């Protein structure tokens, strides 16, 4: 069983601090949950990109004003509404908070009981989201990075 050591950098009231987090246990349940979280997050990011592309297409059509452009604009605006609904679906499902909840559960599974480390407010106010995502990604891949696969 391998172990990862993550150097967490955070800020409390403007003061930069750090702490090491050691993770040596990631259950199958946690792997499934983290994978589902990343899949949903990827879908949201993909939809944001589509939304931006659609907005650019609409702007270009309005500038060019070719015959029938209003029909194309209406179709793209309908597509924007559908994409927006998909994005909001994930927001309403708790995706925004899921990464912190998964991280706290992972830390508890690894024996971390420090009140600060298991407080969602700490992660929300003091830690950059990219660090939370990196911890989850490294935990997900902790055993696969070094193993050789025999086929």
N, CA, C and O atoms as a GROMACS GRO file, in nm:
protein
  604
    1UNK      N    1   0.085  -0.118   0.000
    1UNK     CA    2   0.000   0.000   0.000
    1UNK      C    3   0.090   0.124   0.000
    1UNK      O    4   0.172   0.142   0.090
    2UNK      N    5   0.073   0.205  -0.099
    2UNK     CA    6   0.156   0.325  -0.108
    2UNK      C    7   0.094   0.439  -0.027
    2UNK      O    8  -0.019   0.430   0.021
    3UNK      N    9   0.170   0.543  -0.012
    3UNK     CA   10   0.127   0.660   0.065
    3UNK      C   11   0.160   0.785  -0.014
    3UNK      O   12   0.263   0.793  -0.081
    4UNK      N   13   0.071   0.882  -0.007
    4UNK     CA   14   0.103   1.012  -0.064
    4UNK      C   15   0.115   1.111   0.050
    4UNK      O   16   0.046   1.101   0.151
    5UNK      N   17   0.204   1.206   0.032
    5UNK     CA   18   0.220   1.315   0.127
    5UNK      C   19   0.197   1.443   0.048
    5UNK      O   20   0.267   1.472  -0.049
    6UNK      N   21   0.098   1.518   0.092
    6UNK     CA   22   0.062   1.640   0.022
    6UNK      C   23   0.094   1.759   0.112
    6UNK      O   24   0.053   1.763   0.228
    7UNK      N   25   0.169   1.856   0.058
    7UNK     CA   26   0.200   1.978   0.131
    7UNK      C   27   0.090   2.080   0.104
    7UNK      O   28   0.089   2.147   0.001
    8UNK      N   29  -0.002   2.090   0.198
    8UNK     CA   30  -0.115   2.182   0.186
    8UNK      C   31  -0.069   2.323   0.224
    8UNK      O   32  -0.015   2.344   0.333
    9UNK      N   33  -0.091   2.418   0.135
    9UNK     CA   34  -0.061   2.558   0.162
    9UNK      C   35  -0.195   2.629   0.173
    9UNK      O   36  -0.280   2.616   0.084
   10UNK      N   37  -0.215   2.702   0.282
   10UNK     CA   38  -0.342   2.771   0.303
   10UNK      C   39  -0.317   2.905   0.371
   10UNK      O   40  -0.205   2.936   0.411
   11UNK      N   41  -0.422   2.983   0.383
   11UNK     CA   42  -0.412   3.114   0.449
   11UNK      C   43  -0.519   3.127   0.555
   11UNK      O   44  -0.636   3.094   0.533
   12UNK      N   45  -0.478   3.176   0.669
   12UNK     CA   46  -0.570   3.210   0.776
   12UNK      C   47  -0.551   3.356   0.810
   12UNK      O   48  -0.444   3.398   0.854
   13UNK      N   49  -0.657   3.433   0.789
   13UNK     CA   50  -0.654   3.576   0.814
   13UNK      C   51  -0.532   3.642   0.749
   13UNK      O   52  -0.466   3.726   0.809
   14UNK      N   53  -0.505   3.600   0.625
   14UNK     CA   54  -0.396   3.659   0.548
   14UNK      C   55  -0.259   3.599   0.573
   14UNK      O   56  -0.165   3.627   0.499
   15UNK      N   57  -0.247   3.517   0.676
   15UNK     CA   58  -0.117   3.457   0.709
   15UNK      C   59  -0.102   3.324   0.635
   15UNK      O   60  -0.186   3.235   0.646
   16UNK      N   61   0.007   3.313   0.559
   16UNK     CA   62   0.033   3.191   0.483
   16UNK      C   63   0.085   3.082   0.576
   16UNK      O   64   0.180   3.104   0.652
   17UNK      N   65   0.022   2.965   0.568
   17UNK     CA   66   0.061   2.852   0.651
   17UNK      C   67   0.067   2.727   0.566
   17UNK      O   68   0.021   2.726   0.452
   18UNK      N   69   0.124   2.621   0.622
   18UNK     CA   70   0.127   2.494   0.550
   18UNK      C   71   0.118   2.378   0.649
   18UNK      O   72   0.142   2.392   0.769
   19UNK      N   73   0.081   2.264   0.593
   19UNK     CA   74   0.067   2.143   0.673
   19UNK      C   75   0.077   2.024   0.579
   19UNK      O   76   0.029   2.028   0.466
   20UNK      N   77   0.140   1.918   0.626
   20UNK     CA   78   0.147   1.796   0.547
   20UNK      C   79   0.025   1.709   0.576
   20UNK      O   80  -0.019   1.695   0.690
   21UNK      N   81  -0.026   1.651   0.468
   21UNK     CA   82  -0.138   1.557   0.480
   21UNK      C   83  -0.088   1.425   0.423
   21UNK      O   84  -0.040   1.418   0.310
   22UNK      N   85  -0.101   1.319   0.503
   22UNK     CA   86  -0.059   1.186   0.459
   22UNK      C   87  -0.182   1.100   0.435
   22UNK      O   88  -0.271   1.090   0.520
   23UNK      N   89  -0.185   1.039   0.317
   23UNK     CA   90  -0.296   0.952   0.280
   23UNK      C   91  -0.239   0.819   0.237
   23UNK      O   92  -0.159   0.811   0.144
   24UNK      N   93  -0.280   0.713   0.308
   24UNK     CA   94  -0.234   0.579   0.270
   24UNK      C   95  -0.349   0.482   0.248
   24UNK      O   96  -0.326   0.364   0.218
   25UNK      N   97  -0.473   0.530   0.264
   25UNK     CA   98  -0.589   0.443   0.244
   25UNK      C   99  -0.695   0.516   0.162
   25UNK      O  100  -0.741   0.624   0.199
   26UNK      N  101  -0.733   0.454   0.052
   26UNK     CA  102  -0.842   0.505  -0.032
   26UNK      C  103  -0.931   0.385  -0.065
   26UNK      O  104  -0.891   0.297  -0.142
   27UNK      N  105  -1.050   0.383  -0.008
   27UNK     CA  106  -1.141   0.269  -0.028
   27UNK      C  107  -1.197   0.269  -0.170
   27UNK      O  108  -1.190   0.370  -0.241
   28UNK      N  109  -1.252   0.156  -0.210
   28UNK     CA  110  -1.317   0.148  -0.341
   28UNK      C  111  -1.434   0.244  -0.348
   28UNK      O  112  -1.458   0.307  -0.451
   29UNK      N  113  -1.507   0.256  -0.238
   29UNK     CA  114  -1.618   0.352  -0.232
   29UNK      C  115  -1.568   0.493  -0.263
   29UNK      O  116  -1.627   0.564  -0.343
   30UNK      N  117  -1.458   0.531  -0.198
   30UNK     CA  118  -1.404   0.666  -0.217
   30UNK      C  119  -1.356   0.684  -0.361
   30UNK      O  120  -1.375   0.790  -0.419
   31UNK      N  121  -1.295   0.582  -0.418
   31UNK     CA  122  -1.251   0.589  -0.557
   31UNK      C  123  -1.370   0.613  -0.650
   31UNK      O  124  -1.363   0.696  -0.741
   32UNK      N  125  -1.480   0.540  -0.627
   32UNK     CA  126  -1.600   0.559  -0.710
   32UNK      C  127  -1.654   0.700  -0.695
   32UNK      O  128  -1.687   0.765  -0.794
   33UNK      N  129  -1.664   0.748  -0.572
   33UNK     CA  130  -1.719   0.881  -0.546
   33UNK      C  131  -1.633   0.991  -0.608
   33UNK      O  132  -1.684   1.086  -0.667
   34UNK      N  133  -1.502   0.979  -0.593
   34UNK     CA  134  -1.411   1.079  -0.651
   34UNK      C  135  -1.422   1.076  -0.803
   34UNK      O  136  -1.424   1.182  -0.867
   35UNK      N  137  -1.428   0.957  -0.861
   35UNK     CA  138  -1.440   0.944  -1.007
   35UNK      C  139  -1.570   1.009  -1.055
   35UNK      O  140  -1.570   1.082  -1.154
   36UNK      N  141  -1.680   0.982  -0.986
   36UNK     CA  142  -1.809   1.043  -1.023
   36UNK      C  143  -1.802   1.195  -1.012
   36UNK      O  144  -1.857   1.267  -1.096
   37UNK      N  145  -1.736   1.243  -0.907
   37UNK     CA  146  -1.721   1.388  -0.891
   37UNK      C  147  -1.645   1.448  -1.010
   37UNK      O  148  -1.688   1.548  -1.067
   38UNK      N  149  -1.532   1.387  -1.046
   38UNK     CA  150  -1.453   1.440  -1.157
   38UNK      C  151  -1.529   1.432  -1.290
   38UNK      O  152  -1.518   1.523  -1.373
   39UNK      N  153  -1.606   1.326  -1.310
   39UNK     CA  154  -1.685   1.316  -1.432
   39UNK      C  155  -1.788   1.428  -1.440
   39UNK      O  156  -1.806   1.490  -1.545
   40UNK      N  157  -1.856   1.455  -1.329
   40UNK     CA  158  -1.956   1.562  -1.326
   40UNK      C  159  -1.889   1.698  -1.345
   40UNK      O  160  -1.940   1.784  -1.418
   41UNK      N  161  -1.774   1.718  -1.280
   41UNK     CA  162  -1.702   1.846  -1.293
   41UNK      C  163  -1.655   1.866  -1.437
   41UNK      O  164  -1.660   1.978  -1.489
   42UNK      N  165  -1.610   1.758  -1.502
   42UNK     CA  166  -1.567   1.767  -1.641
   42UNK      C  167  -1.686   1.804  -1.730
   42UNK      O  168  -1.672   1.884  -1.823
   43UNK      N  169  -1.802   1.745  -1.702
   43UNK     CA  170  -1.922   1.776  -1.780
   43UNK      C  171  -1.959   1.924  -1.766
   43UNK      O  172  -1.995   1.989  -1.865
   44UNK      N  173  -1.950   1.978  -1.644
   44UNK     CA  174  -1.980   2.119  -1.623
   44UNK      C  175  -1.881   2.206  -1.701
   44UNK      O  176  -1.920   2.301  -1.768
   45UNK      N  177  -1.752   2.173  -1.691
   45UNK     CA  178  -1.651   2.252  -1.763
   45UNK      C  179  -1.674   2.245  -1.913
   45UNK      O  180  -1.663   2.347  -1.982
   46UNK      N  181  -1.706   2.128  -1.963
   46UNK     CA  182  -1.735   2.112  -2.105
   46UNK      C  183  -1.855   2.196  -2.146
   46UNK      O  184  -1.855   2.259  -2.252
   47UNK      N  185  -1.958   2.196  -2.062
   47UNK     CA  186  -2.077   2.277  -2.092
   47UNK      C  187  -2.047   2.426  -2.089
   47UNK      O  188  -2.101   2.501  -2.170
   48UNK      N  189  -1.961   2.470  -1.997
   48UNK     CA  190  -1.921   2.612  -1.994
   48UNK      C  191  -1.851   2.649  -2.125
   48UNK      O  192  -1.874   2.756  -2.181
   49UNK      N  193  -1.764   2.559  -2.171
   49UNK     CA  194  -1.695   2.585  -2.298
   49UNK      C  195  -1.794   2.593  -2.414
   49UNK      O  196  -1.782   2.681  -2.499
   50UNK      N  197  -1.892   2.502  -2.416
   50UNK     CA  198  -1.994   2.505  -2.520
   50UNK      C  199  -2.074   2.634  -2.513
   50UNK      O  200  -2.107   2.694  -2.615
   51UNK      N  201  -2.106   2.676  -2.391
   51UNK     CA  202  -2.183   2.799  -2.372
   51UNK      C  203  -2.106   2.919  -2.426
   51UNK      O  204  -2.164   3.005  -2.493
   52UNK      N  205  -1.978   2.925  -2.398
   52UNK     CA  206  -1.894   3.035  -2.449
   52UNK      C  207  -1.883   3.030  -2.602
   52UNK      O  208  -1.889   3.134  -2.668
   53UNK      N  209  -1.867   2.910  -2.657
   53UNK     CA  210  -1.860   2.895  -2.803
   53UNK      C  211  -1.991   2.940  -2.868
   53UNK      O  212  -1.990   3.008  -2.970
   54UNK      N  213  -2.103   2.903  -2.807
   54UNK     CA  214  -2.233   2.940  -2.861
   54UNK      C  215  -2.252   3.092  -2.857
   54UNK      O  216  -2.305   3.151  -2.951
   55UNK      N  217  -2.209   3.153  -2.748
   55UNK     CA  218  -2.218   3.300  -2.738
   55UNK      C  219  -2.135   3.367  -2.847
   55UNK      O  220  -2.178   3.466  -2.905
   56UNK      N  221  -2.017   3.313  -2.874
   56UNK     CA  222  -1.933   3.368  -2.982
   56UNK      C  223  -2.000   3.351  -3.118
   56UNK      O  224  -1.996   3.441  -3.202
   57UNK      N  225  -2.061   3.234  -3.138
   57UNK     CA  226  -2.130   3.210  -3.265
   57UNK      C  227  -2.247   3.306  -3.284
   57UNK      O  228  -2.269   3.358  -3.393
   58UNK      N  229  -2.321   3.331  -3.176
   58UNK     CA  230  -2.434   3.425  -3.183
   58UNK      C  231  -2.384   3.566  -3.216
   58UNK      O  232  -2.442   3.634  -3.300
   59UNK      N  233  -2.278   3.607  -3.151
   59UNK     CA  234  -2.222   3.740  -3.176
   59UNK      C  235  -2.177   3.753  -3.322
   59UNK      O  236  -2.202   3.855  -3.386
   60UNK      N  237  -2.112   3.650  -3.373
   60UNK     CA  238  -2.066   3.653  -3.513
   60UNK      C  239  -2.184   3.661  -3.609
   60UNK      O  240  -2.179   3.736  -3.706
   61UNK      N  241  -2.288   3.585  -3.583
   61UNK     CA  242  -2.407   3.588  -3.670
   61UNK      C  243  -2.472   3.727  -3.668
   61UNK      O  244  -2.516   3.776  -3.772
   62UNK      N  245  -2.478   3.788  -3.552
   62UNK     CA  246  -2.540   3.921  -3.541
   62UNK      C  247  -2.458   4.028  -3.612
   62UNK      O  248  -2.513   4.127  -3.660
   63UNK      N  249  -2.329   4.009  -3.617
   63UNK     CA  250  -2.243   4.106  -3.687
   63UNK      C  251  -2.256   4.087  -3.838
   63UNK      O  252  -2.268   4.184  -3.913
   64UNK      N  253  -2.252   3.961  -3.883
   64UNK     CA  254  -2.258   3.931  -4.027
   64UNK      C  255  -2.396   3.958  -4.087
   64UNK      O  256  -2.406   4.006  -4.200
   65UNK      N  257  -2.500   3.928  -4.013
   65UNK     CA  258  -2.640   3.950  -4.055
   65UNK      C  259  -2.671   3.893  -4.193
   65UNK      O  260  -2.730   3.960  -4.278
   66UNK      N  261  -2.628   3.768  -4.213
   66UNK     CA  262  -2.661   3.700  -4.339
   66UNK      C  263  -2.809   3.662  -4.339
   66UNK      O  264  -2.874   3.661  -4.234
   67UNK      N  265  -2.861   3.632  -4.458
   67UNK     CA  266  -3.001   3.592  -4.469
   67UNK      C  267  -3.030   3.474  -4.375
   67UNK      O  268  -2.954   3.377  -4.371
   68UNK      N  269  -3.139   3.484  -4.301
   68UNK     CA  270  -3.182   3.377  -4.212
   68UNK      C  271  -3.105   3.369  -4.081
   68UNK      O  272  -3.119   3.272  -4.007
   69UNK      N  273  -3.023   3.470  -4.053
   69UNK     CA  274  -2.941   3.465  -3.932
   69UNK      C  275  -3.025   3.464  -3.804
   69UNK      O  276  -2.984   3.407  -3.703
   70UNK      N  277  -3.142   3.527  -3.809
   70UNK     CA  278  -3.226   3.532  -3.688
   70UNK      C  279  -3.275   3.393  -3.648
   70UNK      O  280  -3.288   3.363  -3.529
   71UNK      N  281  -3.300   3.309  -3.745
   71UNK     CA  282  -3.341   3.171  -3.716
   71UNK      C  283  -3.225   3.095  -3.651
   71UNK      O  284  -3.244   3.020  -3.555
   72UNK      N  285  -3.106   3.115  -3.706
   72UNK     CA  286  -2.987   3.050  -3.648
   72UNK      C  287  -2.961   3.100  -3.506
   72UNK      O  288  -2.927   3.022  -3.418
   73UNK      N  289  -2.977   3.231  -3.486
   73UNK     CA  290  -2.957   3.289  -3.353
   73UNK      C  291  -3.057   3.229  -3.255
   73UNK      O  292  -3.021   3.193  -3.143
   74UNK      N  293  -3.183   3.219  -3.296
   74UNK     CA  294  -3.286   3.162  -3.208
   74UNK      C  295  -3.253   3.018  -3.171
   74UNK      O  296  -3.271   2.977  -3.056
   75UNK      N  297  -3.204   2.941  -3.268
   75UNK     CA  298  -3.167   2.802  -3.240
   75UNK      C  299  -3.050   2.794  -3.142
   75UNK      O  300  -3.049   2.712  -3.051
   76UNK      N  301  -2.952   2.881  -3.162
   76UNK     CA  302  -2.836   2.883  -3.071
   76UNK      C  303  -2.876   2.931  -2.932
   76UNK      O  304  -2.823   2.881  -2.832
   77UNK      N  305  -2.968   3.026  -2.922
   77UNK     CA  306  -3.015   3.072  -2.792
   77UNK      C  307  -3.090   2.961  -2.718
   77UNK      O  308  -3.079   2.948  -2.596
   78UNK      N  309  -3.166   2.881  -2.792
   78UNK     CA  310  -3.234   2.766  -2.732
   78UNK      C  311  -3.130   2.665  -2.681
   78UNK      O  312  -3.147   2.606  -2.574
   79UNK      N  313  -3.023   2.647  -2.759
   79UNK     CA  314  -2.914   2.559  -2.717
   79UNK      C  315  -2.847   2.613  -2.590
   79UNK      O  316  -2.812   2.536  -2.500
   80UNK      N  317  -2.829   2.744  -2.582
   80UNK     CA  318  -2.772   2.805  -2.462
   80UNK      C  319  -2.858   2.777  -2.340
   80UNK      O  320  -2.805   2.748  -2.232
   81UNK      N  321  -2.988   2.785  -2.355
   81UNK     CA  322  -3.079   2.757  -2.243
   81UNK      C  323  -3.066   2.612  -2.197
   81UNK      O  324  -3.064   2.585  -2.077
   82UNK      N  325  -3.056   2.519  -2.292
   82UNK     CA  326  -3.040   2.378  -2.257
   82UNK      C  327  -2.908   2.355  -2.183
   82UNK      O  328  -2.904   2.283  -2.083
   83UNK      N  329  -2.802   2.415  -2.232
   83UNK     CA  330  -2.670   2.400  -2.169
   83UNK      C  331  -2.673   2.461  -2.029
   83UNK      O  332  -2.619   2.402  -1.935
   84UNK      N  333  -2.734   2.577  -2.015
   84UNK     CA  334  -2.744   2.642  -1.884
   84UNK      C  335  -2.819   2.553  -1.785
   84UNK      O  336  -2.779   2.541  -1.669
   85UNK      N  337  -2.927   2.491  -1.831
   85UNK     CA  338  -3.003   2.400  -1.744
   85UNK      C  339  -2.916   2.283  -1.699
   85UNK      O  340  -2.923   2.241  -1.583
   86UNK      N  341  -2.834   2.230  -1.790
   86UNK     CA  342  -2.743   2.120  -1.754
   86UNK      C  343  -2.642   2.164  -1.648
   86UNK      O  344  -2.612   2.089  -1.555
   87UNK      N  345  -2.590   2.284  -1.663
   87UNK     CA  346  -2.493   2.336  -1.565
   87UNK      C  347  -2.562   2.353  -1.429
   87UNK      O  348  -2.507   2.313  -1.327
   88UNK      N  349  -2.679   2.413  -1.429
   88UNK     CA  350  -2.752   2.436  -1.304
   88UNK      C  351  -2.793   2.305  -1.238
   88UNK      O  352  -2.801   2.297  -1.115
   89UNK      N  353  -2.820   2.203  -1.317
   89UNK     CA  354  -2.855   2.072  -1.262
   89UNK      C  355  -2.744   2.023  -1.169
   89UNK      O  356  -2.770   1.970  -1.061
   90UNK      N  357  -2.620   2.041  -1.212
   90UNK     CA  358  -2.507   1.998  -1.129
   90UNK      C  359  -2.491   2.087  -1.006
   90UNK      O  360  -2.459   2.038  -0.898
   91UNK      N  361  -2.515   2.215  -1.023
   91UNK     CA  362  -2.506   2.306  -0.910
   91UNK      C  363  -2.610   2.269  -0.805
   91UNK      O  364  -2.581   2.266  -0.686
   92UNK      N  365  -2.732   2.240  -0.850
   92UNK     CA  366  -2.840   2.205  -0.758
   92UNK      C  367  -2.821   2.068  -0.696
   92UNK      O  368  -2.882   2.039  -0.592
   93UNK      N  369  -2.738   1.984  -0.755
   93UNK     CA  370  -2.713   1.850  -0.700
   93UNK      C  371  -2.604   1.852  -0.593
   93UNK      O  372  -2.570   1.747  -0.538
   94UNK      N  373  -2.549   1.968  -0.563
   94UNK     CA  374  -2.448   1.977  -0.458
   94UNK      C  375  -2.306   1.956  -0.506
   94UNK      O  376  -2.216   1.933  -0.425
   95UNK      N  377  -2.284   1.963  -0.636
   95UNK     CA  378  -2.150   1.939  -0.690
   95UNK      C  379  -2.047   2.034  -0.631
   95UNK      O  380  -1.933   1.995  -0.607
   96UNK      N  381  -2.088   2.158  -0.608
   96UNK     CA  382  -1.994   2.258  -0.558
   96UNK      C  383  -1.938   2.218  -0.421
   96UNK      O  384  -1.820   2.240  -0.394
   97UNK      N  385  -2.020   2.160  -0.337
   97UNK     CA  386  -1.976   2.121  -0.203
   97UNK      C  387  -1.921   1.979  -0.196
   97UNK      O  388  -1.857   1.941  -0.098
   98UNK      N  389  -1.946   1.900  -0.300
   98UNK     CA  390  -1.910   1.758  -0.296
   98UNK      C  391  -1.760   1.737  -0.280
   98UNK      O  392  -1.719   1.646  -0.209
   99UNK      N  393  -1.678   1.819  -0.345
   99UNK     CA  394  -1.534   1.797  -0.336
   99UNK      C  395  -1.484   1.812  -0.192
   99UNK      O  396  -1.399   1.735  -0.148
  100UNK      N  397  -1.535   1.911  -0.121
  100UNK     CA  398  -1.493   1.931   0.018
  100UNK      C  399  -1.542   1.815   0.105
  100UNK      O  400  -1.468   1.765   0.190
  101UNK      N  401  -1.667   1.774   0.085
  101UNK     CA  402  -1.721   1.663   0.163
  101UNK      C  403  -1.643   1.534   0.139
  101UNK      O  404  -1.616   1.460   0.233
  102UNK      N  405  -1.607   1.508   0.014
  102UNK     CA  406  -1.526   1.391  -0.018
  102UNK      C  407  -1.389   1.399   0.048
  102UNK      O  408  -1.340   1.302   0.104
  103UNK      N  409  -1.328   1.516   0.041
  103UNK     CA  410  -1.196   1.534   0.100
  103UNK      C  411  -1.201   1.510   0.251
  103UNK      O  412  -1.114   1.442   0.306
  104UNK      N  413  -1.299   1.566   0.318
  104UNK     CA  414  -1.310   1.548   0.463
  104UNK      C  415  -1.328   1.400   0.497
  104UNK      O  416  -1.267   1.350   0.591
  105UNK      N  417  -1.412   1.331   0.421
  105UNK     CA  418  -1.431   1.188   0.444
  105UNK      C  419  -1.301   1.111   0.421
  105UNK      O  420  -1.269   1.020   0.497
  106UNK      N  421  -1.227   1.148   0.318
  106UNK     CA  422  -1.098   1.085   0.290
  106UNK      C  423  -1.000   1.108   0.405
  106UNK      O  424  -0.930   1.015   0.447
  107UNK      N  425  -0.995   1.230   0.455
  107UNK     CA  426  -0.905   1.260   0.567
  107UNK      C  427  -0.944   1.179   0.691
  107UNK      O  428  -0.857   1.125   0.759
  108UNK      N  429  -1.073   1.170   0.719
  108UNK     CA  430  -1.118   1.093   0.834
  108UNK      C  431  -1.084   0.945   0.817
  108UNK      O  432  -1.045   0.879   0.914
  109UNK      N  433  -1.099   0.892   0.695
  109UNK     CA  434  -1.062   0.753   0.667
  109UNK      C  435  -0.914   0.728   0.694
  109UNK      O  436  -0.874   0.615   0.721
  110UNK      N  437  -0.834   0.833   0.686
  110UNK     CA  438  -0.690   0.821   0.707
  110UNK      C  439  -0.648   0.866   0.846
  110UNK      O  440  -0.530   0.895   0.870
  111UNK      N  441  -0.743   0.872   0.938
  111UNK     CA  442  -0.713   0.899   1.078
  111UNK      C  443  -0.690   1.044   1.114
  111UNK      O  444  -0.645   1.073   1.224
  112UNK      N  445  -0.720   1.136   1.025
  112UNK     CA  446  -0.701   1.278   1.055
  112UNK      C  447  -0.826   1.328   1.128
  112UNK      O  448  -0.936   1.326   1.075
  113UNK      N  449  -0.804   1.373   1.251
  113UNK     CA  450  -0.916   1.412   1.336
  113UNK      C  451  -0.911   1.559   1.376
  113UNK      O  452  -1.001   1.608   1.444
  114UNK      N  453  -0.807   1.628   1.335
  114UNK     CA  454  -0.790   1.770   1.366
  114UNK      C  455  -0.917   1.846   1.327
  114UNK      O  456  -0.963   1.835   1.213
  115UNK      N  457  -0.974   1.921   1.421
  115UNK     CA  458  -1.099   1.994   1.397
  115UNK      C  459  -1.091   2.082   1.272
  115UNK      O  460  -1.186   2.090   1.195
  116UNK      N  461  -0.979   2.147   1.254
  116UNK     CA  462  -0.962   2.236   1.139
  116UNK      C  463  -0.973   2.158   1.008
  116UNK      O  464  -1.040   2.201   0.914
  117UNK      N  465  -0.906   2.044   1.003
  117UNK     CA  466  -0.901   1.966   0.880
  117UNK      C  467  -1.035   1.903   0.842
  117UNK      O  468  -1.057   1.870   0.725
  118UNK      N  469  -1.124   1.886   0.938
  118UNK     CA  470  -1.255   1.826   0.908
  118UNK      C  471  -1.368   1.929   0.913
  118UNK      O  472  -1.485   1.893   0.923
  119UNK      N  473  -1.332   2.056   0.906
  119UNK     CA  474  -1.430   2.165   0.907
  119UNK      C  475  -1.447   2.219   0.766
  119UNK      O  476  -1.352   2.274   0.710
  120UNK      N  477  -1.566   2.205   0.707
  120UNK     CA  478  -1.588   2.256   0.571
  120UNK      C  479  -1.558   2.405   0.557
  120UNK      O  480  -1.516   2.449   0.450
  121UNK      N  481  -1.580   2.483   0.662
  121UNK     CA  482  -1.552   2.627   0.655
  121UNK      C  483  -1.404   2.654   0.633
  121UNK      O  484  -1.367   2.747   0.561
  122UNK      N  485  -1.318   2.573   0.695
  122UNK     CA  486  -1.174   2.589   0.675
  122UNK      C  487  -1.140   2.573   0.527
  122UNK      O  488  -1.068   2.655   0.470
  123UNK      N  489  -1.191   2.465   0.466
  123UNK     CA  490  -1.160   2.437   0.326
  123UNK      C  491  -1.219   2.543   0.234
  123UNK      O  492  -1.161   2.576   0.131
  124UNK      N  493  -1.334   2.596   0.272
  124UNK     CA  494  -1.401   2.697   0.191
  124UNK      C  495  -1.332   2.833   0.200
  124UNK      O  496  -1.323   2.904   0.099
  125UNK      N  497  -1.284   2.870   0.317
  125UNK     CA  498  -1.231   3.004   0.339
  125UNK      C  499  -1.079   3.014   0.326
  125UNK      O  500  -1.027   3.122   0.296
  126UNK      N  501  -1.008   2.905   0.350
  126UNK     CA  502  -0.862   2.916   0.363
  126UNK      C  503  -0.781   2.845   0.255
  126UNK      O  504  -0.661   2.868   0.243
  127UNK      N  505  -0.846   2.759   0.177
  127UNK     CA  506  -0.772   2.675   0.082
  127UNK      C  507  -0.821   2.703  -0.060
  127UNK      O  508  -0.941   2.714  -0.085
  128UNK      N  509  -0.726   2.713  -0.153
  128UNK     CA  510  -0.763   2.732  -0.292
  128UNK      C  511  -0.826   2.604  -0.347
  128UNK      O  512  -0.779   2.494  -0.316
  129UNK      N  513  -0.931   2.616  -0.428
  129UNK     CA  514  -0.998   2.498  -0.483
  129UNK      C  515  -0.904   2.404  -0.559
  129UNK      O  516  -0.924   2.282  -0.557
  130UNK      N  517  -0.804   2.458  -0.623
  130UNK     CA  518  -0.712   2.373  -0.700
  130UNK      C  519  -0.638   2.274  -0.609
  130UNK      O  520  -0.603   2.164  -0.652
  131UNK      N  521  -0.614   2.313  -0.485
  131UNK     CA  522  -0.546   2.222  -0.392
  131UNK      C  523  -0.637   2.107  -0.352
  131UNK      O  524  -0.593   1.993  -0.338
  132UNK      N  525  -0.765   2.137  -0.332
  132UNK     CA  526  -0.861   2.032  -0.296
  132UNK      C  527  -0.868   1.931  -0.410
  132UNK      O  528  -0.865   1.810  -0.388
  133UNK      N  529  -0.878   1.982  -0.532
  133UNK     CA  530  -0.887   1.895  -0.649
  133UNK      C  531  -0.760   1.812  -0.664
  133UNK      O  532  -0.766   1.694  -0.698
  134UNK      N  533  -0.645   1.873  -0.639
  134UNK     CA  534  -0.518   1.799  -0.651
  134UNK      C  535  -0.508   1.687  -0.548
  134UNK      O  536  -0.461   1.578  -0.580
  135UNK      N  537  -0.551   1.713  -0.424
  135UNK     CA  538  -0.548   1.608  -0.322
  135UNK      C  539  -0.636   1.492  -0.365
  135UNK      O  540  -0.596   1.376  -0.356
  136UNK      N  541  -0.757   1.522  -0.411
  136UNK     CA  542  -0.849   1.415  -0.454
  136UNK      C  543  -0.791   1.337  -0.572
  136UNK      O  544  -0.800   1.215  -0.575
  137UNK      N  545  -0.734   1.408  -0.668
  137UNK     CA  546  -0.677   1.341  -0.786
  137UNK      C  547  -0.559   1.252  -0.747
  137UNK      O  548  -0.546   1.140  -0.796
  138UNK      N  549  -0.474   1.302  -0.660
  138UNK     CA  550  -0.358   1.222  -0.618
  138UNK      C  551  -0.402   1.102  -0.537
  138UNK      O  552  -0.344   0.994  -0.548
  139UNK      N  553  -0.505   1.120  -0.454
  139UNK     CA  554  -0.557   1.007  -0.376
  139UNK      C  555  -0.615   0.901  -0.470
  139UNK      O  556  -0.593   0.781  -0.450
  140UNK      N  557  -0.689   0.944  -0.570
  140UNK     CA  558  -0.751   0.853  -0.665
  140UNK      C  559  -0.646   0.770  -0.737
  140UNK      O  560  -0.668   0.652  -0.766
  141UNK      N  561  -0.532   0.830  -0.765
  141UNK     CA  562  -0.427   0.763  -0.843
  141UNK      C  563  -0.310   0.712  -0.760
  141UNK      O  564  -0.209   0.671  -0.816
  142UNK      N  565  -0.321   0.714  -0.628
  142UNK     CA  566  -0.206   0.683  -0.544
  142UNK      C  567  -0.149   0.544  -0.566
  142UNK      O  568  -0.027   0.525  -0.559
  143UNK      N  569  -0.233   0.446  -0.593
  143UNK     CA  570  -0.183   0.311  -0.614
  143UNK      C  571  -0.158   0.278  -0.760
  143UNK      O  572  -0.085   0.184  -0.790
  144UNK      N  573  -0.216   0.354  -0.850
  144UNK     CA  574  -0.201   0.322  -0.993
  144UNK      C  575  -0.077   0.385  -1.054
  144UNK      O  576  -0.030   0.339  -1.158
  145UNK      N  577  -0.023   0.489  -0.992
  145UNK     CA  578   0.093   0.558  -1.048
  145UNK      C  579   0.216   0.469  -1.056
  145UNK      O  580   0.294   0.479  -1.150
  146UNK      N  581   0.234   0.381  -0.957
  146UNK     CA  582   0.360   0.307  -0.947
  146UNK      C  583   0.347   0.160  -0.984
  146UNK      O  584   0.448   0.091  -0.997
  147UNK      N  585   0.224   0.112  -1.000
  147UNK     CA  586   0.205  -0.030  -1.030
  147UNK      C  587   0.230  -0.058  -1.177
  147UNK      O  588   0.198   0.022  -1.265
  148UNK      N  589   0.288  -0.174  -1.203
  148UNK     CA  590   0.302  -0.222  -1.340
  148UNK      C  591   0.184  -0.315  -1.367
  148UNK      O  592   0.149  -0.399  -1.284
  149UNK      N  593   0.127  -0.299  -1.480
  149UNK     CA  594   0.011  -0.380  -1.515
  149UNK      C  595   0.058  -0.498  -1.599
  149UNK      O  596   0.124  -0.480  -1.702
  150UNK      N  597   0.023  -0.620  -1.555
  150UNK     CA  598   0.055  -0.741  -1.632
  150UNK      C  599  -0.067  -0.781  -1.711
  150UNK      O  600  -0.175  -0.803  -1.656
  151UNK      N  601  -0.048  -0.789  -1.841
  151UNK     CA  602  -0.161  -0.825  -1.929
  151UNK      C  603  -0.133  -0.957  -1.995
  151UNK      O  604  -0.215  -1.006  -2.073
   0.00000   0.00000   0.00000
